[in-house]
Amino acid sequence: MVKYLDPKEISESKEMLFDVLKDAASEPLESPEVKNELHKLIKHQDKIVDIGCGNGSFLKYLKDNGYIYIWY
């Protein structure tokens, strides 16, 4: 059963909640299967625009792996 936090609990747990969300957002890029599919779908010369509210880990992953046409 999921326990919902009240505003006071959220305020008191802010740092822990941020860490959990940050880790969850970057988790899919740690999967070898996801990485293989990404490299099949996106070529290094492709132009990539990131529109979203993530933590930037997707763009960092692409930049670290040689993708150069990246905009946000």
PDB file of N, CA and C in Angstrom:
ATOM      1  N   MET A   1       0.833  -1.174   0.000  1.00  0.00           N
ATOM      2  CA  MET A   1       0.000   0.000   0.000  1.00  0.00           C
ATOM      3  C   MET A   1       0.882   1.244   0.000  1.00  0.00           C
ATOM      4  N   VAL A   2       0.594   2.163  -0.872  1.00  0.00           N
ATOM      5  CA  VAL A   2       1.353   3.410  -0.973  1.00  0.00           C
ATOM      6  C   VAL A   2       0.924   4.359   0.133  1.00  0.00           C
ATOM      7  N   LYS A   3       1.923   4.952   0.797  1.00  0.00           N
ATOM      8  CA  LYS A   3       1.623   5.932   1.832  1.00  0.00           C
ATOM      9  C   LYS A   3       1.876   7.317   1.247  1.00  0.00           C
ATOM     10  N   TYR A   4       0.855   8.133   1.242  1.00  0.00           N
ATOM     11  CA  TYR A   4       0.993   9.503   0.769  1.00  0.00           C
ATOM     12  C   TYR A   4       1.493  10.377   1.911  1.00  0.00           C
ATOM     13  N   LEU A   5       2.384  11.290   1.570  1.00  0.00           N
ATOM     14  CA  LEU A   5       2.948  12.177   2.582  1.00  0.00           C
ATOM     15  C   LEU A   5       2.136  13.462   2.673  1.00  0.00           C
ATOM     16  N   ASP A   6       2.009  13.957   3.894  1.00  0.00           N
ATOM     17  CA  ASP A   6       1.346  15.251   4.057  1.00  0.00           C
ATOM     18  C   ASP A   6       2.398  16.351   3.837  1.00  0.00           C
ATOM     19  N   PRO A   7       1.986  17.609   3.697  1.00  0.00           N
ATOM     20  CA  PRO A   7       2.936  18.691   3.410  1.00  0.00           C
ATOM     21  C   PRO A   7       4.094  18.779   4.405  1.00  0.00           C
ATOM     22  N   LYS A   8       3.824  18.544   5.684  1.00  0.00           N
ATOM     23  CA  LYS A   8       4.890  18.611   6.691  1.00  0.00           C
ATOM     24  C   LYS A   8       5.916  17.501   6.453  1.00  0.00           C
ATOM     25  N   GLU A   9       5.442  16.290   6.164  1.00  0.00           N
ATOM     26  CA  GLU A   9       6.353  15.172   5.899  1.00  0.00           C
ATOM     27  C   GLU A   9       7.183  15.422   4.638  1.00  0.00           C
ATOM     28  N   ILE A  10       6.570  16.006   3.631  1.00  0.00           N
ATOM     29  CA  ILE A  10       7.303  16.326   2.400  1.00  0.00           C
ATOM     30  C   ILE A  10       8.397  17.336   2.702  1.00  0.00           C
ATOM     31  N   SER A  11       8.058  18.375   3.451  1.00  0.00           N
ATOM     32  CA  SER A  11       9.025  19.405   3.801  1.00  0.00           C
ATOM     33  C   SER A  11      10.195  18.825   4.590  1.00  0.00           C
ATOM     34  N   GLU A  12       9.907  17.929   5.519  1.00  0.00           N
ATOM     35  CA  GLU A  12      10.945  17.327   6.357  1.00  0.00           C
ATOM     36  C   GLU A  12      11.790  16.309   5.591  1.00  0.00           C
ATOM     37  N   SER A  13      11.282  15.791   4.488  1.00  0.00           N
ATOM     38  CA  SER A  13      11.969  14.735   3.733  1.00  0.00           C
ATOM     39  C   SER A  13      12.457  15.219   2.374  1.00  0.00           C
ATOM     40  N   LYS A  14      12.530  16.520   2.182  1.00  0.00           N
ATOM     41  CA  LYS A  14      12.834  17.102   0.872  1.00  0.00           C
ATOM     42  C   LYS A  14      14.100  16.529   0.229  1.00  0.00           C
ATOM     43  N   GLU A  15      15.192  16.497   0.966  1.00  0.00           N
ATOM     44  CA  GLU A  15      16.459  16.031   0.392  1.00  0.00           C
ATOM     45  C   GLU A  15      16.386  14.566  -0.006  1.00  0.00           C
ATOM     46  N   MET A  16      15.807  13.736   0.840  1.00  0.00           N
ATOM     47  CA  MET A  16      15.681  12.312   0.538  1.00  0.00           C
ATOM     48  C   MET A  16      14.804  12.104  -0.688  1.00  0.00           C
ATOM     49  N   LEU A  17      13.701  12.827  -0.777  1.00  0.00           N
ATOM     50  CA  LEU A  17      12.803  12.701  -1.923  1.00  0.00           C
ATOM     51  C   LEU A  17      13.499  13.137  -3.208  1.00  0.00           C
ATOM     52  N   PHE A  18      14.274  14.210  -3.145  1.00  0.00           N
ATOM     53  CA  PHE A  18      15.010  14.670  -4.317  1.00  0.00           C
ATOM     54  C   PHE A  18      15.977  13.592  -4.796  1.00  0.00           C
ATOM     55  N   ASP A  19      16.712  12.980  -3.868  1.00  0.00           N
ATOM     56  CA  ASP A  19      17.663  11.930  -4.242  1.00  0.00           C
ATOM     57  C   ASP A  19      16.965  10.742  -4.892  1.00  0.00           C
ATOM     58  N   VAL A  20      15.825  10.342  -4.349  1.00  0.00           N
ATOM     59  CA  VAL A  20      15.073   9.214  -4.912  1.00  0.00           C
ATOM     60  C   VAL A  20      14.619   9.543  -6.332  1.00  0.00           C
ATOM     61  N   LEU A  21      14.072  10.728  -6.528  1.00  0.00           N
ATOM     62  CA  LEU A  21      13.601  11.125  -7.860  1.00  0.00           C
ATOM     63  C   LEU A  21      14.750  11.275  -8.849  1.00  0.00           C
ATOM     64  N   LYS A  22      15.871  11.821  -8.391  1.00  0.00           N
ATOM     65  CA  LYS A  22      17.036  11.988  -9.259  1.00  0.00           C
ATOM     66  C   LYS A  22      17.543  10.628  -9.736  1.00  0.00           C
ATOM     67  N   ASP A  23      17.632   9.674  -8.829  1.00  0.00           N
ATOM     68  CA  ASP A  23      18.090   8.334  -9.194  1.00  0.00           C
ATOM     69  C   ASP A  23      17.111   7.648 -10.139  1.00  0.00           C
ATOM     70  N   ALA A  24      15.828   7.800  -9.891  1.00  0.00           N
ATOM     71  CA  ALA A  24      14.812   7.163 -10.736  1.00  0.00           C
ATOM     72  C   ALA A  24      14.833   7.734 -12.146  1.00  0.00           C
ATOM     73  N   ALA A  25      15.120   9.013 -12.275  1.00  0.00           N
ATOM     74  CA  ALA A  25      15.126   9.649 -13.597  1.00  0.00           C
ATOM     75  C   ALA A  25      16.270   9.153 -14.465  1.00  0.00           C
ATOM     76  N   SER A  26      17.402   8.809 -13.875  1.00  0.00           N
ATOM     77  CA  SER A  26      18.543   8.376 -14.674  1.00  0.00           C
ATOM     78  C   SER A  26      18.645   6.861 -14.790  1.00  0.00           C
ATOM     79  N   GLU A  27      17.828   6.133 -14.065  1.00  0.00           N
ATOM     80  CA  GLU A  27      17.885   4.672 -14.059  1.00  0.00           C
ATOM     81  C   GLU A  27      17.761   4.019 -15.437  1.00  0.00           C
ATOM     82  N   PRO A  28      16.822   4.444 -16.310  1.00  0.00           N
ATOM     83  CA  PRO A  28      16.697   3.766 -17.607  1.00  0.00           C
ATOM     84  C   PRO A  28      17.974   3.781 -18.437  1.00  0.00           C
ATOM     85  N   LEU A  29      18.793   4.809 -18.322  1.00  0.00           N
ATOM     86  CA  LEU A  29      20.024   4.883 -19.105  1.00  0.00           C
ATOM     87  C   LEU A  29      21.095   3.925 -18.613  1.00  0.00           C
ATOM     88  N   GLU A  30      20.887   3.297 -17.485  1.00  0.00           N
ATOM     89  CA  GLU A  30      21.845   2.329 -16.980  1.00  0.00           C
ATOM     90  C   GLU A  30      21.604   0.946 -17.566  1.00  0.00           C
ATOM     91  N   SER A  31      20.497   0.754 -18.240  1.00  0.00           N
ATOM     92  CA  SER A  31      20.145  -0.537 -18.820  1.00  0.00           C
ATOM     93  C   SER A  31      20.861  -0.738 -20.157  1.00  0.00           C
ATOM     94  N   PRO A  32      21.620  -1.838 -20.315  1.00  0.00           N
ATOM     95  CA  PRO A  32      22.284  -2.104 -21.598  1.00  0.00           C
ATOM     96  C   PRO A  32      21.294  -2.223 -22.753  1.00  0.00           C
ATOM     97  N   GLU A  33      20.117  -2.765 -22.469  1.00  0.00           N
ATOM     98  CA  GLU A  33      19.103  -2.906 -23.523  1.00  0.00           C
ATOM     99  C   GLU A  33      18.647  -1.542 -24.030  1.00  0.00           C
ATOM    100  N   VAL A  34      18.425  -0.617 -23.106  1.00  0.00           N
ATOM    101  CA  VAL A  34      17.997   0.730 -23.491  1.00  0.00           C
ATOM    102  C   VAL A  34      19.108   1.421 -24.281  1.00  0.00           C
ATOM    103  N   LYS A  35      20.344   1.287 -23.830  1.00  0.00           N
ATOM    104  CA  LYS A  35      21.471   1.903 -24.540  1.00  0.00           C
ATOM    105  C   LYS A  35      21.583   1.356 -25.961  1.00  0.00           C
ATOM    106  N   ASN A  36      21.457   0.045 -26.124  1.00  0.00           N
ATOM    107  CA  ASN A  36      21.542  -0.553 -27.460  1.00  0.00           C
ATOM    108  C   ASN A  36      20.448  -0.024 -28.371  1.00  0.00           C
ATOM    109  N   GLU A  37      19.227   0.078 -27.861  1.00  0.00           N
ATOM    110  CA  GLU A  37      18.115   0.587 -28.669  1.00  0.00           C
ATOM    111  C   GLU A  37      18.331   2.052 -29.041  1.00  0.00           C
ATOM    112  N   LEU A  38      18.843   2.835 -28.097  1.00  0.00           N
ATOM    113  CA  LEU A  38      19.124   4.246 -28.386  1.00  0.00           C
ATOM    114  C   LEU A  38      20.102   4.385 -29.540  1.00  0.00           C
ATOM    115  N   HIS A  39      21.178   3.590 -29.491  1.00  0.00           N
ATOM    116  CA  HIS A  39      22.199   3.684 -30.533  1.00  0.00           C
ATOM    117  C   HIS A  39      21.682   3.192 -31.881  1.00  0.00           C
ATOM    118  N   LYS A  40      20.696   2.309 -31.879  1.00  0.00           N
ATOM    119  CA  LYS A  40      20.077   1.870 -33.138  1.00  0.00           C
ATOM    120  C   LYS A  40      19.199   2.974 -33.716  1.00  0.00           C
ATOM    121  N   LEU A  41      18.497   3.688 -32.849  1.00  0.00           N
ATOM    122  CA  LEU A  41      17.511   4.678 -33.288  1.00  0.00           C
ATOM    123  C   LEU A  41      18.093   6.054 -33.579  1.00  0.00           C
ATOM    124  N   ILE A  42      19.119   6.442 -32.836  1.00  0.00           N
ATOM    125  CA  ILE A  42      19.669   7.796 -32.952  1.00  0.00           C
ATOM    126  C   ILE A  42      21.101   7.700 -33.476  1.00  0.00           C
ATOM    127  N   LYS A  43      21.342   8.321 -34.609  1.00  0.00           N
ATOM    128  CA  LYS A  43      22.681   8.338 -35.203  1.00  0.00           C
ATOM    129  C   LYS A  43      23.450   9.557 -34.679  1.00  0.00           C
ATOM    130  N   HIS A  44      24.781   9.465 -34.688  1.00  0.00           N
ATOM    131  CA  HIS A  44      25.601  10.551 -34.149  1.00  0.00           C
ATOM    132  C   HIS A  44      25.408  11.868 -34.891  1.00  0.00           C
ATOM    133  N   GLN A  45      25.027  11.822 -36.160  1.00  0.00           N
ATOM    134  CA  GLN A  45      24.828  13.059 -36.918  1.00  0.00           C
ATOM    135  C   GLN A  45      23.407  13.602 -36.793  1.00  0.00           C
ATOM    136  N   ASP A  46      22.513  12.888 -36.119  1.00  0.00           N
ATOM    137  CA  ASP A  46      21.135  13.359 -35.941  1.00  0.00           C
ATOM    138  C   ASP A  46      21.093  14.611 -35.067  1.00  0.00           C
ATOM    139  N   LYS A  47      20.108  15.457 -35.347  1.00  0.00           N
ATOM    140  CA  LYS A  47      19.876  16.647 -34.524  1.00  0.00           C
ATOM    141  C   LYS A  47      18.862  16.278 -33.446  1.00  0.00           C
ATOM    142  N   ILE A  48      19.189  16.611 -32.202  1.00  0.00           N
ATOM    143  CA  ILE A  48      18.372  16.196 -31.063  1.00  0.00           C
ATOM    144  C   ILE A  48      17.940  17.422 -30.270  1.00  0.00           C
ATOM    145  N   VAL A  49      16.638  17.546 -30.056  1.00  0.00           N
ATOM    146  CA  VAL A  49      16.089  18.607 -29.216  1.00  0.00           C
ATOM    147  C   VAL A  49      15.454  17.932 -28.011  1.00  0.00           C
ATOM    148  N   ASP A  50      15.851  18.348 -26.829  1.00  0.00           N
ATOM    149  CA  ASP A  50      15.281  17.787 -25.603  1.00  0.00           C
ATOM    150  C   ASP A  50      14.314  18.800 -25.012  1.00  0.00           C
ATOM    151  N   ILE A  51      13.051  18.416 -24.973  1.00  0.00           N
ATOM    152  CA  ILE A  51      12.025  19.263 -24.368  1.00  0.00           C
ATOM    153  C   ILE A  51      11.407  18.447 -23.248  1.00  0.00           C
ATOM    154  N   GLY A  52      11.634  18.866 -22.035  1.00  0.00           N
ATOM    155  CA  GLY A  52      11.106  18.092 -20.926  1.00  0.00           C
ATOM    156  C   GLY A  52      11.488  18.689 -19.597  1.00  0.00           C
ATOM    157  N   CYS A  53      11.290  17.916 -18.567  1.00  0.00           N
ATOM    158  CA  CYS A  53      11.563  18.414 -17.221  1.00  0.00           C
ATOM    159  C   CYS A  53      12.441  17.441 -16.452  1.00  0.00           C
ATOM    160  N   GLY A  54      13.352  16.801 -17.139  1.00  0.00           N
ATOM    161  CA  GLY A  54      14.237  15.851 -16.474  1.00  0.00           C
ATOM    162  C   GLY A  54      15.421  16.541 -15.825  1.00  0.00           C
ATOM    163  N   ASN A  55      16.382  15.734 -15.407  1.00  0.00           N
ATOM    164  CA  ASN A  55      17.545  16.268 -14.704  1.00  0.00           C
ATOM    165  C   ASN A  55      18.752  16.469 -15.616  1.00  0.00           C
ATOM    166  N   GLY A  56      18.577  16.274 -16.921  1.00  0.00           N
ATOM    167  CA  GLY A  56      19.672  16.469 -17.861  1.00  0.00           C
ATOM    168  C   GLY A  56      20.524  15.243 -18.097  1.00  0.00           C
ATOM    169  N   SER A  57      20.233  14.135 -17.436  1.00  0.00           N
ATOM    170  CA  SER A  57      21.073  12.945 -17.572  1.00  0.00           C
ATOM    171  C   SER A  57      21.026  12.364 -18.983  1.00  0.00           C
ATOM    172  N   PHE A  58      19.880  12.489 -19.674  1.00  0.00           N
ATOM    173  CA  PHE A  58      19.778  11.972 -21.037  1.00  0.00           C
ATOM    174  C   PHE A  58      20.718  12.737 -21.972  1.00  0.00           C
ATOM    175  N   LEU A  59      20.694  14.076 -21.906  1.00  0.00           N
ATOM    176  CA  LEU A  59      21.582  14.870 -22.754  1.00  0.00           C
ATOM    177  C   LEU A  59      23.044  14.647 -22.393  1.00  0.00           C
ATOM    178  N   LYS A  60      23.340  14.515 -21.125  1.00  0.00           N
ATOM    179  CA  LYS A  60      24.716  14.249 -20.700  1.00  0.00           C
ATOM    180  C   LYS A  60      25.184  12.919 -21.267  1.00  0.00           C
ATOM    181  N   TYR A  61      24.331  11.908 -21.198  1.00  0.00           N
ATOM    182  CA  TYR A  61      24.677  10.598 -21.753  1.00  0.00           C
ATOM    183  C   TYR A  61      24.984  10.724 -23.247  1.00  0.00           C
ATOM    184  N   LEU A  62      24.116  11.423 -23.990  1.00  0.00           N
ATOM    185  CA  LEU A  62      24.327  11.580 -25.430  1.00  0.00           C
ATOM    186  C   LEU A  62      25.631  12.326 -25.713  1.00  0.00           C
ATOM    187  N   LYS A  63      25.862  13.430 -25.004  1.00  0.00           N
ATOM    188  CA  LYS A  63      27.081  14.216 -25.209  1.00  0.00           C
ATOM    189  C   LYS A  63      28.325  13.388 -24.896  1.00  0.00           C
ATOM    190  N   ASP A  64      28.293  12.642 -23.799  1.00  0.00           N
ATOM    191  CA  ASP A  64      29.427  11.803 -23.405  1.00  0.00           C
ATOM    192  C   ASP A  64      29.690  10.678 -24.403  1.00  0.00           C
ATOM    193  N   ASN A  65      28.691  10.361 -25.235  1.00  0.00           N
ATOM    194  CA  ASN A  65      28.826   9.272 -26.196  1.00  0.00           C
ATOM    195  C   ASN A  65      28.938   9.769 -27.637  1.00  0.00           C
ATOM    196  N   GLY A  66      29.360  11.012 -27.805  1.00  0.00           N
ATOM    197  CA  GLY A  66      29.720  11.509 -29.121  1.00  0.00           C
ATOM    198  C   GLY A  66      28.636  12.178 -29.938  1.00  0.00           C
ATOM    199  N   TYR A  67      27.466  12.387 -29.372  1.00  0.00           N
ATOM    200  CA  TYR A  67      26.412  13.103 -30.091  1.00  0.00           C
ATOM    201  C   TYR A  67      26.677  14.593 -29.928  1.00  0.00           C
ATOM    202  N   ILE A  68      26.701  15.319 -31.056  1.00  0.00           N
ATOM    203  CA  ILE A  68      27.120  16.722 -30.978  1.00  0.00           C
ATOM    204  C   ILE A  68      26.023  17.726 -31.293  1.00  0.00           C
ATOM    205  N   TYR A  69      24.990  17.318 -31.992  1.00  0.00           N
ATOM    206  CA  TYR A  69      23.919  18.246 -32.362  1.00  0.00           C
ATOM    207  C   TYR A  69      22.789  18.162 -31.342  1.00  0.00           C
ATOM    208  N   ILE A  70      23.025  18.758 -30.184  1.00  0.00           N
ATOM    209  CA  ILE A  70      22.080  18.653 -29.073  1.00  0.00           C
ATOM    210  C   ILE A  70      21.635  20.056 -28.661  1.00  0.00           C
ATOM    211  N   TRP A  71      20.323  20.233 -28.576  1.00  0.00           N
ATOM    212  CA  TRP A  71      19.760  21.508 -28.118  1.00  0.00           C
ATOM    213  C   TRP A  71      18.741  21.252 -27.025  1.00  0.00           C
ATOM    214  N   TYR A  72      18.605  22.203 -26.142  1.00  0.00           N
ATOM    215  CA  TYR A  72      17.599  22.107 -25.074  1.00  0.00           C
ATOM    216  C   TYR A  72      16.995  23.449 -24.805  1.00  0.00           C
TER     217      TYR A  72
END
